[in-house]
Short mmCIF file of C-alpha atoms in Angstrom, two decimals:
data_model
loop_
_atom_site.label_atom_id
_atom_site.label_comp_id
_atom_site.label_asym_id
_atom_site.label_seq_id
_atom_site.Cartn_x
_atom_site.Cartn_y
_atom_site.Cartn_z
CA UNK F 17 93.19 94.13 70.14
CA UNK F 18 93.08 97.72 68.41
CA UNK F 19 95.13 100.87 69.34
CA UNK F 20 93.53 103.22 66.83
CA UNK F 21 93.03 106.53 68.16
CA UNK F 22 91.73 109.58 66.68
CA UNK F 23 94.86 112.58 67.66
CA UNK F 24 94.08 116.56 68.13
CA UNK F 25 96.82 118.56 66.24
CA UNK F 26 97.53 120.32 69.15
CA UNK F 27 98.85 118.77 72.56
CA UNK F 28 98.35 122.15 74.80
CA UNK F 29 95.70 124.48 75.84
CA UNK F 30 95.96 128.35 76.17
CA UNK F 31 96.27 129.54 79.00
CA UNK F 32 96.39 125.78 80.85
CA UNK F 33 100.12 124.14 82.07
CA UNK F 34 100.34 120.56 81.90
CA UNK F 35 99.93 118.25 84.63
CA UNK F 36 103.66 117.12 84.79
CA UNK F 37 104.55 120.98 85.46
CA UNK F 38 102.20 120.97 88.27
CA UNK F 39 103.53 117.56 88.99
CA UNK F 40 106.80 118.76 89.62
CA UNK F 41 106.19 121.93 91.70
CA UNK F 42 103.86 119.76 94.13
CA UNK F 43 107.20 117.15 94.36
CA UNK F 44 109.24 120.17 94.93
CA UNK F 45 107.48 121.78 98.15
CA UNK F 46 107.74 118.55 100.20
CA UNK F 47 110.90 117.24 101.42
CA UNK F 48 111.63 113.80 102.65
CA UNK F 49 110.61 113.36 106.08
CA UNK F 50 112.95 112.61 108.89
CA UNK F 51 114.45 109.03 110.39
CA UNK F 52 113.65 107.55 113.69
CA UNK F 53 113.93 104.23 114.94
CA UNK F 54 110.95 102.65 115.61
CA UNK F 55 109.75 99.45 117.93
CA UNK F 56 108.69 97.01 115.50
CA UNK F 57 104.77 96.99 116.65
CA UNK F 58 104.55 100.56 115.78
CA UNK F 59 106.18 100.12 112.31
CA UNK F 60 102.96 98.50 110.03
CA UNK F 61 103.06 100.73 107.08
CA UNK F 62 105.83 102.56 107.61
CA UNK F 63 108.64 102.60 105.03
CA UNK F 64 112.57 101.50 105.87
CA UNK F 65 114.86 103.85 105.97
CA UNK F 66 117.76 101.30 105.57
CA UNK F 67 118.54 98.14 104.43
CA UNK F 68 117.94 95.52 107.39
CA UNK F 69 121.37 92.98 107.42
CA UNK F 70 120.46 89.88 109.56
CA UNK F 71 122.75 89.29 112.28
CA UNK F 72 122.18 85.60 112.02
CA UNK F 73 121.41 82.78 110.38
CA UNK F 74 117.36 82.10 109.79
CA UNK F 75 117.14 79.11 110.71
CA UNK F 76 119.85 80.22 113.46
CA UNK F 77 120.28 76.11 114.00
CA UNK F 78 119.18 72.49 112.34
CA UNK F 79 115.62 71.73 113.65
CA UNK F 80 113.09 69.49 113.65
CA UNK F 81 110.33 70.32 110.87
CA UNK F 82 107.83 67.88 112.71
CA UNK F 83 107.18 66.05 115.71
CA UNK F 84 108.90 62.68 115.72
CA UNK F 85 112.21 60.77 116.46
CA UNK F 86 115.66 62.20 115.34
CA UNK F 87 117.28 59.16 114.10
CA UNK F 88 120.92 58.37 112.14
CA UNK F 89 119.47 57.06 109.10
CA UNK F 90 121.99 54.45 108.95
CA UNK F 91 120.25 53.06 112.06
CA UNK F 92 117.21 52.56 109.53
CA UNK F 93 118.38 51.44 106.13
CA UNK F 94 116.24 47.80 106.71
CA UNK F 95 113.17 49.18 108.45
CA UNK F 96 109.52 49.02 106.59
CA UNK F 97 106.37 48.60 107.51
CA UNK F 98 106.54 44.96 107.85
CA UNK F 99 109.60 44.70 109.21
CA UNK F 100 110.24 47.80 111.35
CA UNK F 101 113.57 48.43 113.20
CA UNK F 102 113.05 49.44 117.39
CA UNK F 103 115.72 51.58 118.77
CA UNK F 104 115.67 53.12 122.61
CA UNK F 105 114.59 56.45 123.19
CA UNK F 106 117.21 58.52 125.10
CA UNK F 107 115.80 62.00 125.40
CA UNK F 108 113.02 64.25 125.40
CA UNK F 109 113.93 67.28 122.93
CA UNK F 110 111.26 70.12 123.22
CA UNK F 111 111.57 73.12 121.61
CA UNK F 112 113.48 75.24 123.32
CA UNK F 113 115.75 72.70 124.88
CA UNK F 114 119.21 74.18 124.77
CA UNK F 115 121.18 71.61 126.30
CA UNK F 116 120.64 68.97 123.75
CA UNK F 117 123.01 65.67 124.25
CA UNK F 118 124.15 63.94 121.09
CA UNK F 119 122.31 61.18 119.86
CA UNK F 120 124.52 57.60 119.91
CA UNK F 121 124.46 54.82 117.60
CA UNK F 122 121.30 52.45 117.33
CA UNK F 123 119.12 54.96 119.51
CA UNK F 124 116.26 57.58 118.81
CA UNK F 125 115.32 60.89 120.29
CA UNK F 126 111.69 61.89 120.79
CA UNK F 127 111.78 65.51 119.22
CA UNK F 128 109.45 67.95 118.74
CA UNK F 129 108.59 71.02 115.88
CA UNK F 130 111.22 73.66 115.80
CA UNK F 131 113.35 71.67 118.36
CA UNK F 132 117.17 71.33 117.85
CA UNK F 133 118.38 68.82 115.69
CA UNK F 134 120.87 66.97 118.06
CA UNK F 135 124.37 66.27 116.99
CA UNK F 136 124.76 62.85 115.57
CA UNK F 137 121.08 62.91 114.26
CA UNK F 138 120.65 63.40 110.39
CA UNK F 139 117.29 62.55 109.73
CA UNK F 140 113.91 62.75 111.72
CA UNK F 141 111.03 60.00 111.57
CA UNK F 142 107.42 61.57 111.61
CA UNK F 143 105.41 60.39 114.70
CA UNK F 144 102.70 59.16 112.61
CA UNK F 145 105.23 56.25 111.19
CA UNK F 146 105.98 54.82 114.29
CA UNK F 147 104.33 53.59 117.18
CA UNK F 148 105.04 56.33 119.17
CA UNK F 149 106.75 54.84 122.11
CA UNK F 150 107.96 56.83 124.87
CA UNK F 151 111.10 53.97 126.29
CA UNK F 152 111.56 52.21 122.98
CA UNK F 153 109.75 53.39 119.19
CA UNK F 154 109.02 50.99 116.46
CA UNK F 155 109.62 52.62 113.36
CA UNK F 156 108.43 51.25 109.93
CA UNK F 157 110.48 53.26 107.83
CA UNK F 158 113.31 53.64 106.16
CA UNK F 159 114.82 57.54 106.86
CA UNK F 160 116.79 59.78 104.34
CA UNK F 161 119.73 61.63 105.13
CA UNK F 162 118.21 65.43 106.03
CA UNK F 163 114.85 64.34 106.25
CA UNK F 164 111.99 66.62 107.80
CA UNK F 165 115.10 68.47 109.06
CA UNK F 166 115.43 72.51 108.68
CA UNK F 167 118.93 73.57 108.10
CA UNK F 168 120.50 76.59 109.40
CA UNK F 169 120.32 79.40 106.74
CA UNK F 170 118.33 77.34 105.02
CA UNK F 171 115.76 80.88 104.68
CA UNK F 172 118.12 83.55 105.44
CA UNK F 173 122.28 83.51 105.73
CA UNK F 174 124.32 84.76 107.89
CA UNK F 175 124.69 88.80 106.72
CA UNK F 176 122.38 87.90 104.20
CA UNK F 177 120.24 91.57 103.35
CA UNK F 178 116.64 90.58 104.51
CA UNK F 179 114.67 94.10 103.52
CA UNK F 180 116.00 96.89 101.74
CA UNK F 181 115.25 100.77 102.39
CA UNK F 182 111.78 101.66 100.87
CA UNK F 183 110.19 98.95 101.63
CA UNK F 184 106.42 99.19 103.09
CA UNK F 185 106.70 97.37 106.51
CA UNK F 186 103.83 94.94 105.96
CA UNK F 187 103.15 92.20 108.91
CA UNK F 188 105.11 89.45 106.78
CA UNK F 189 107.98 91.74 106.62
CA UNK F 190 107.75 92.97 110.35
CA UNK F 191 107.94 89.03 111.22
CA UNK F 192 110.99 88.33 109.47
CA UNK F 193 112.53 91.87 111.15
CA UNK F 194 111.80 90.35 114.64
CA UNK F 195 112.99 86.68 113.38
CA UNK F 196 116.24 88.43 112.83
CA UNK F 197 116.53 89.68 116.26
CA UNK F 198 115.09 93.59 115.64
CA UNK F 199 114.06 95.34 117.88
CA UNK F 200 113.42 98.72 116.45
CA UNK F 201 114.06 99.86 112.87
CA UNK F 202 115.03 103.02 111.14
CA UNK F 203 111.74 104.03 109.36
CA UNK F 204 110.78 107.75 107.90
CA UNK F 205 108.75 109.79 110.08
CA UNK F 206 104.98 109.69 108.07
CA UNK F 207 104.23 113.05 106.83
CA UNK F 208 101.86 115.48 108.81
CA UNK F 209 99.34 116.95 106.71
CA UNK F 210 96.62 119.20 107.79
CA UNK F 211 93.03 118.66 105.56
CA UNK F 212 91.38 122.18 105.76
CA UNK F 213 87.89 122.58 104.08
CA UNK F 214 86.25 125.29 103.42
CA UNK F 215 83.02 126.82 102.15
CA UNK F 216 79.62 128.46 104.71
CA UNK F 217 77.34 125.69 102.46
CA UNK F 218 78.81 122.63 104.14
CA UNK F 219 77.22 121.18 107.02
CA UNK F 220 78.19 118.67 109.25
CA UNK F 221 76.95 114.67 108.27
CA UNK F 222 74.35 113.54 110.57
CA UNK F 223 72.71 117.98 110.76
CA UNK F 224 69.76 118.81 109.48
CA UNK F 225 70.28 120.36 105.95
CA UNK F 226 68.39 123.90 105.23
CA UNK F 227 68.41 124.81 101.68
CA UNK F 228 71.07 125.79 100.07
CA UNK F 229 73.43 123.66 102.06
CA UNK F 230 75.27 120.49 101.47
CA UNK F 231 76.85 117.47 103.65
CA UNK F 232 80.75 118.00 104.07
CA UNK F 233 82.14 115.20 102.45
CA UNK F 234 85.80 116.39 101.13
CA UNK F 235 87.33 116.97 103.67
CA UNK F 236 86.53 113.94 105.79
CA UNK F 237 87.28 111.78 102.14
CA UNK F 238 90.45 113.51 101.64
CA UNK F 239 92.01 113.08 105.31
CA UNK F 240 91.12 109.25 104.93
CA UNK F 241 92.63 109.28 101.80
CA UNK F 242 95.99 111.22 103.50
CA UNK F 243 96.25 108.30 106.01
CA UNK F 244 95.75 105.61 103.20
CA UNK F 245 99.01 107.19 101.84
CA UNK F 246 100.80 106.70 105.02
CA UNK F 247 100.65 110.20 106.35
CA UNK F 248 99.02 111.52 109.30
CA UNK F 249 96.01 114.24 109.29
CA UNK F 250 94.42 116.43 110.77
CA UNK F 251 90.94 117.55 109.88
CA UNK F 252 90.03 121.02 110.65
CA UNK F 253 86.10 121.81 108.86
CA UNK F 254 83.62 124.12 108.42
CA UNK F 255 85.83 127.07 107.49
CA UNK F 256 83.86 130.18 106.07
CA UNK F 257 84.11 132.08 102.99
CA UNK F 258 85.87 134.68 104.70
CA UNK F 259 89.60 136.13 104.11
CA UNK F 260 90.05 136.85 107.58
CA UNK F 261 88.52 133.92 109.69
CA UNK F 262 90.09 131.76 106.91
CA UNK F 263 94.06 132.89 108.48
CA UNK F 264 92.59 132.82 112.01
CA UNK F 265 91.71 129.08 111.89
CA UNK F 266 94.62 128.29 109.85
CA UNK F 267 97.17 130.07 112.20
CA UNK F 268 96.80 127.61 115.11
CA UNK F 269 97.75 125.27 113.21
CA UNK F 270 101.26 125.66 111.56
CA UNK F 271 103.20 124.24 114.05
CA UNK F 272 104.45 120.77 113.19
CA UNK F 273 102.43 120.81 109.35
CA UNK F 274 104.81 119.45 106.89
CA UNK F 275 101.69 120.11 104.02
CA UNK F 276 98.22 121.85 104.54
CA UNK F 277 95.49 120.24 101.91
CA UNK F 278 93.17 122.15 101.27
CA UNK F 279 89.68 121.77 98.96
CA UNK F 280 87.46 124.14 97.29
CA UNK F 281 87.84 127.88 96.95
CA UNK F 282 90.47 127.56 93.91
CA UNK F 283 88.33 128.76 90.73
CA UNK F 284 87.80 132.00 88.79
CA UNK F 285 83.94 132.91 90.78
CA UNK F 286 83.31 135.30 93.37
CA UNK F 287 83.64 133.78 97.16
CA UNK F 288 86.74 132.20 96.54
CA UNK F 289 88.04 131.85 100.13
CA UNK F 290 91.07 130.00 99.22
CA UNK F 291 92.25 131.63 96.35
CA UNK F 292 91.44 134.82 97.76
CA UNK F 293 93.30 134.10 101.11
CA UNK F 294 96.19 132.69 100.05
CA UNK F 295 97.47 134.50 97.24
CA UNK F 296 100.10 136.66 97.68
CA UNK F 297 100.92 134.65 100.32
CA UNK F 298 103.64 132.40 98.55
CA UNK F 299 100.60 130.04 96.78
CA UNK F 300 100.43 130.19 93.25
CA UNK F 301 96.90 129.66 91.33
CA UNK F 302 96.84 128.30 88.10
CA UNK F 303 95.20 126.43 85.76
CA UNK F 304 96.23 122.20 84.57
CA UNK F 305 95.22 121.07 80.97
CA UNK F 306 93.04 117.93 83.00
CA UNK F 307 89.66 116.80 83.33
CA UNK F 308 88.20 116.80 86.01
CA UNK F 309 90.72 119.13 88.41
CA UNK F 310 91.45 121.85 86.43
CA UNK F 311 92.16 124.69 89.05
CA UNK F 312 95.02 124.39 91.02
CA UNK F 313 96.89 125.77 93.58
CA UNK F 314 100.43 125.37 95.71
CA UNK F 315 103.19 126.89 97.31
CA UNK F 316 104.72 127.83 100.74
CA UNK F 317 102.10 129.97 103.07
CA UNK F 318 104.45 132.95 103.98
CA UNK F 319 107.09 130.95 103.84
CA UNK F 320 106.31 127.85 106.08
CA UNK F 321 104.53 124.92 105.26
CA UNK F 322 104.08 123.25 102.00
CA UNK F 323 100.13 123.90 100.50
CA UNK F 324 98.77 122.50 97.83
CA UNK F 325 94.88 123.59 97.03
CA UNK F 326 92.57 121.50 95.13
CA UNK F 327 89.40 122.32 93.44
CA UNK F 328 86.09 121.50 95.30
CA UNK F 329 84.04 119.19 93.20
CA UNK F 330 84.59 115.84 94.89
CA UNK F 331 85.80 113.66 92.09
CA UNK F 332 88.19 116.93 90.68
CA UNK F 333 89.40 116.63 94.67
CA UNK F 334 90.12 112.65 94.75
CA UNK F 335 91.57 112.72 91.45
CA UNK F 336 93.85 115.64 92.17
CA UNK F 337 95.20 114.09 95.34
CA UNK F 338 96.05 110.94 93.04
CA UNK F 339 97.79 112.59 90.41
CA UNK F 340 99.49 114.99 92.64
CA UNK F 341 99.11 114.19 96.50
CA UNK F 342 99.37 110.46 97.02
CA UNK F 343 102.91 110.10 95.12
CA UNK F 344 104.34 113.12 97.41
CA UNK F 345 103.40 111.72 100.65
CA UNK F 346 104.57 108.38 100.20
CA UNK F 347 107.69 109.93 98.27
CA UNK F 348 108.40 112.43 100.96
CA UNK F 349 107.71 109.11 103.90
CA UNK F 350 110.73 107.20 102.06
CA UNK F 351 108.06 104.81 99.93
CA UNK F 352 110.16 102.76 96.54
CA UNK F 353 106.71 101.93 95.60
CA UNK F 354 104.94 105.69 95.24
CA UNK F 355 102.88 105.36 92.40
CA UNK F 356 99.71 103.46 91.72
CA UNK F 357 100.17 100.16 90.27
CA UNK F 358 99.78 101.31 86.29
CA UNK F 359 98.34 98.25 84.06
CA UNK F 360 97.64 98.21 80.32
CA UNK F 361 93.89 97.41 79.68
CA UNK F 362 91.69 96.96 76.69
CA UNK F 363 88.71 99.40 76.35
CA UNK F 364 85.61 97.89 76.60
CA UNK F 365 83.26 100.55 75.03
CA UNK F 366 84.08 103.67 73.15
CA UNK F 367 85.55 106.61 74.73
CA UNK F 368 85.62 110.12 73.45
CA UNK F 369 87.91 112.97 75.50
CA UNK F 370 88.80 116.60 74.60
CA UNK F 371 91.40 117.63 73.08
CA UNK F 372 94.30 118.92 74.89
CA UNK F 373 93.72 118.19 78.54
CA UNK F 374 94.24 114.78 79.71
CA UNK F 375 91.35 113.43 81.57
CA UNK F 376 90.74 110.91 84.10
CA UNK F 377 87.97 108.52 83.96
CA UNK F 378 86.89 106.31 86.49
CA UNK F 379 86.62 102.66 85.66
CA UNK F 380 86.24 98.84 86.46
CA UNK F 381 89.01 96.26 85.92
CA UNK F 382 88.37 92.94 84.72
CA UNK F 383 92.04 91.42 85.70
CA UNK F 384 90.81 87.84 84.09
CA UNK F 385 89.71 89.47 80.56
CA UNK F 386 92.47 92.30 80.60
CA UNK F 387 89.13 94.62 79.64
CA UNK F 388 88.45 97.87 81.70
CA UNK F 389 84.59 99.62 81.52
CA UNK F 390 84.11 103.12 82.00
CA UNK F 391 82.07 103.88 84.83
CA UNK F 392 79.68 107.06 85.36
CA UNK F 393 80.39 109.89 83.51
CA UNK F 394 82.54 112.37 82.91
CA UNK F 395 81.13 114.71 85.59
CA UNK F 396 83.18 115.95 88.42
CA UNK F 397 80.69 116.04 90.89
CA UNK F 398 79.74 111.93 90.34
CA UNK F 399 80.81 110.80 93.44
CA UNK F 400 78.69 107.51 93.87
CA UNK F 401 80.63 106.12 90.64
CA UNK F 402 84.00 107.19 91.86
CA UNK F 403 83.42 105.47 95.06
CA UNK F 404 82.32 102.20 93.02
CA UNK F 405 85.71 102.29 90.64
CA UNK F 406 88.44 100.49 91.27
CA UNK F 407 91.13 102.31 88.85
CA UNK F 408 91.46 105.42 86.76
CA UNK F 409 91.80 105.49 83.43
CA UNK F 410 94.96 107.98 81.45
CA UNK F 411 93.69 109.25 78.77
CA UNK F 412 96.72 111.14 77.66
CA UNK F 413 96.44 114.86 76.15
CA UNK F 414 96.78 114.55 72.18
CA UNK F 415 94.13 111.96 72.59
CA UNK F 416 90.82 112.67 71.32
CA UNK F 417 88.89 109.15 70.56
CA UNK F 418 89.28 105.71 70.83
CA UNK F 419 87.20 102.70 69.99
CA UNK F 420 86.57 100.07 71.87
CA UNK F 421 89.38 97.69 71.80
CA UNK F 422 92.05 100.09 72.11
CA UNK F 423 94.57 99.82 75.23
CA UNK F 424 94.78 102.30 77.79
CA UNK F 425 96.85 102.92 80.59
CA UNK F 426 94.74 102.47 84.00
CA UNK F 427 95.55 103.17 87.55
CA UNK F 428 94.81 100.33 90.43
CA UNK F 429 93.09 101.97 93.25
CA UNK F 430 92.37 98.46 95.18
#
């Protein structure tokens, strides 16, 4: 494995701020949302606010780990399969049974999965190694003390700190919650964001298209990709490239909008709804040394909500919500884990960037071979190939070549 790499002498662009400024004043415009408690169904995906203590001990009480006999081993030290040792059965113990009576010398109780171990029983005998009698049980084997027996605490003590704040509430997690006795937890509110996309071209999926036009696709790709982060959004479309019905849409609906998203209408041309509507307004245009997603936008809108404007080629759009978007939202929603997964990979083919911005390819991960292959092009309007990637590729700024075999850093989007 090679790390050669071929550097530019210079690590900036005029004119262009790099994308950990722009980083840091997207970070700064959304706060951390607020904390509710939460019944556990509605909690998938959420993050916890606080550490979760259990109240108990998981198992809360010795049980049975199969259906069988609860025996005293001592009861069983001479028993084999040729030879094997009958004892009466005194009780039924189903799960659930809470008033189990002890179990005396020389006898067996029938016992079943999850069922309390009862006292004076320190082994159970499978079912399957007896004859399973229902008065008196033949059994062929000799038990060991704490056999197919579950001890209390044996998963979780007594106190014992079962989740800890900023954890992502997945279905494993939300069963140990309720196995704790939860009932509600203390999660972050998810962050409301409203997707607004502009531009008279677009036309809605499924319309006839008239030349000239083009299928809306940001705006519906960007609000899915809001939710994937654990935020709510709302979707408002087929906003013309016009100053003054831009703020009439948008007014309805600032109540409640922690961030408004919007794509397209950020560069230098003429028509430039966004730009044109919004500055002066408390958003700030500017320009990020990255490829694709070089104009940029964000700020306050007169004060209010968070915005943060991205450019609208599709690809410069999906990769701008990565590198600036996704980490807020989850950030700002109480999330440890906010970032990407970021793995080292080895370059399959040769890669050539320019110098001073750092640019985001899309790629494929081989996680067997360690290898990652470019795929499609450069081009910020290569959507098809974005949608077929399963990471990013950070080609940092000074960077200008690299053969294949040199390690990269790559994002996992899967």
């Amino acid at each position: 494995m090679t790390d050669d790499r071929c550097v530019s002498h210079g690590t900036g662009t005029p004119d262009l701020i790099p994308v950990t400024q722009h980083r840091d004043a997207v970070a700064a415009l959304v706060a951390p949302t607020p904390v509710r408690s939460v019944p556990l169904a509605d909690c998938l995906g959420l993050a916890l606010a606080e550490d979760l203590r259990s109240p108990i001990p998981l198992p809360p009480f010795d049980n049975s780990a199969m259906d069988g006999y609860a025996v005293r081993s001592v009861d069983l030290v001479e028993a084999d399969a040729d030879a094997p040792v009958a004892l009466p059965v005194g009780e039924d113990i189903p799960a659930g049974r809470v008033d189990v009576p002890p179990l005396q010398p020389g006898t067996a109780h029938r016992i079943m999965t999850g069922a309390q171990l009862p006292p004076g029983a320190d082994a159970v005998v499978p079912v399957e190694r007896t004859d399973g009698g229902v008065r008196e049980v033949r059994i062929g084997l000799a038990a060991q003390p704490g056999a197919h027996v579950r001890r209390a605490g044996e998963d979780v003590g007594a106190e014992a700190t079962v989740l800890t704040a900023g954890t992502a509430l997945t279905p494993a997690r939300l069963g140990v919650a309720a196995a704790v006795g939860a009932a509600e937890l203390p999660v972050h509110r998810p962050a409301r964001v409203l997707v607004l996309s502009t531009g008279s071209e677009l036309v809605e999926p499924g319309e006839p298209l008239h030349p000239g036009q083009i299928y809306e696709s940001n705006g519906l790709m960007l609000a899915a990709a809001v939710r994937d982060a654990g935020a709510t959004a709302r979707l408002l479309r087929f906003v013309p490239d016009d100053v003054d019905q831009f703020h009439a849409a948008l007014e309805p609906e600032l109540a409640g909008t922690d961030l408004i998203l919007t794509t397209g209408g950020v560069s230098a041309g003429a028509y430039e709804v966004v730009k044109d509507a919004l500055a002066g307004q408390g958003v700030e245009f500017t320009k990020v040394a990255m490829q694709p997603g070089m104009p940029q936008g964000s700020g306050r809108y007169r004060g209010g909500p968070a915005v943060v404007a991205l450019p609208g080629n599709p690809v410069s759009a999906m990769v701008s919500f990565e590198v600036f978007v996704r980490p807020v939202l989850r950030s700002a929603a109480g999330h440890r884990d906010a970032h990407r997964p970021v793995r080292r990979a080895e370059l399959t083919e040769p890669l050539r960037t320019p110098a001073g911005k750092r640019q985001y390819r899309r790629g494929r991960f081989d996680p067997v071979s360690g290898a990652v292959a470019l795929h499609g092009g450069p081009g910020s309007h290569l959507l098809s190939a974005l949608a077929e990637a399963d990471c990013l590729l950070e080609i940092p700024e000074e960077v200008t070549d690299l053969p294949a075999g040199s390690t990269v850093d790559i994002w996992l989007l899967d």
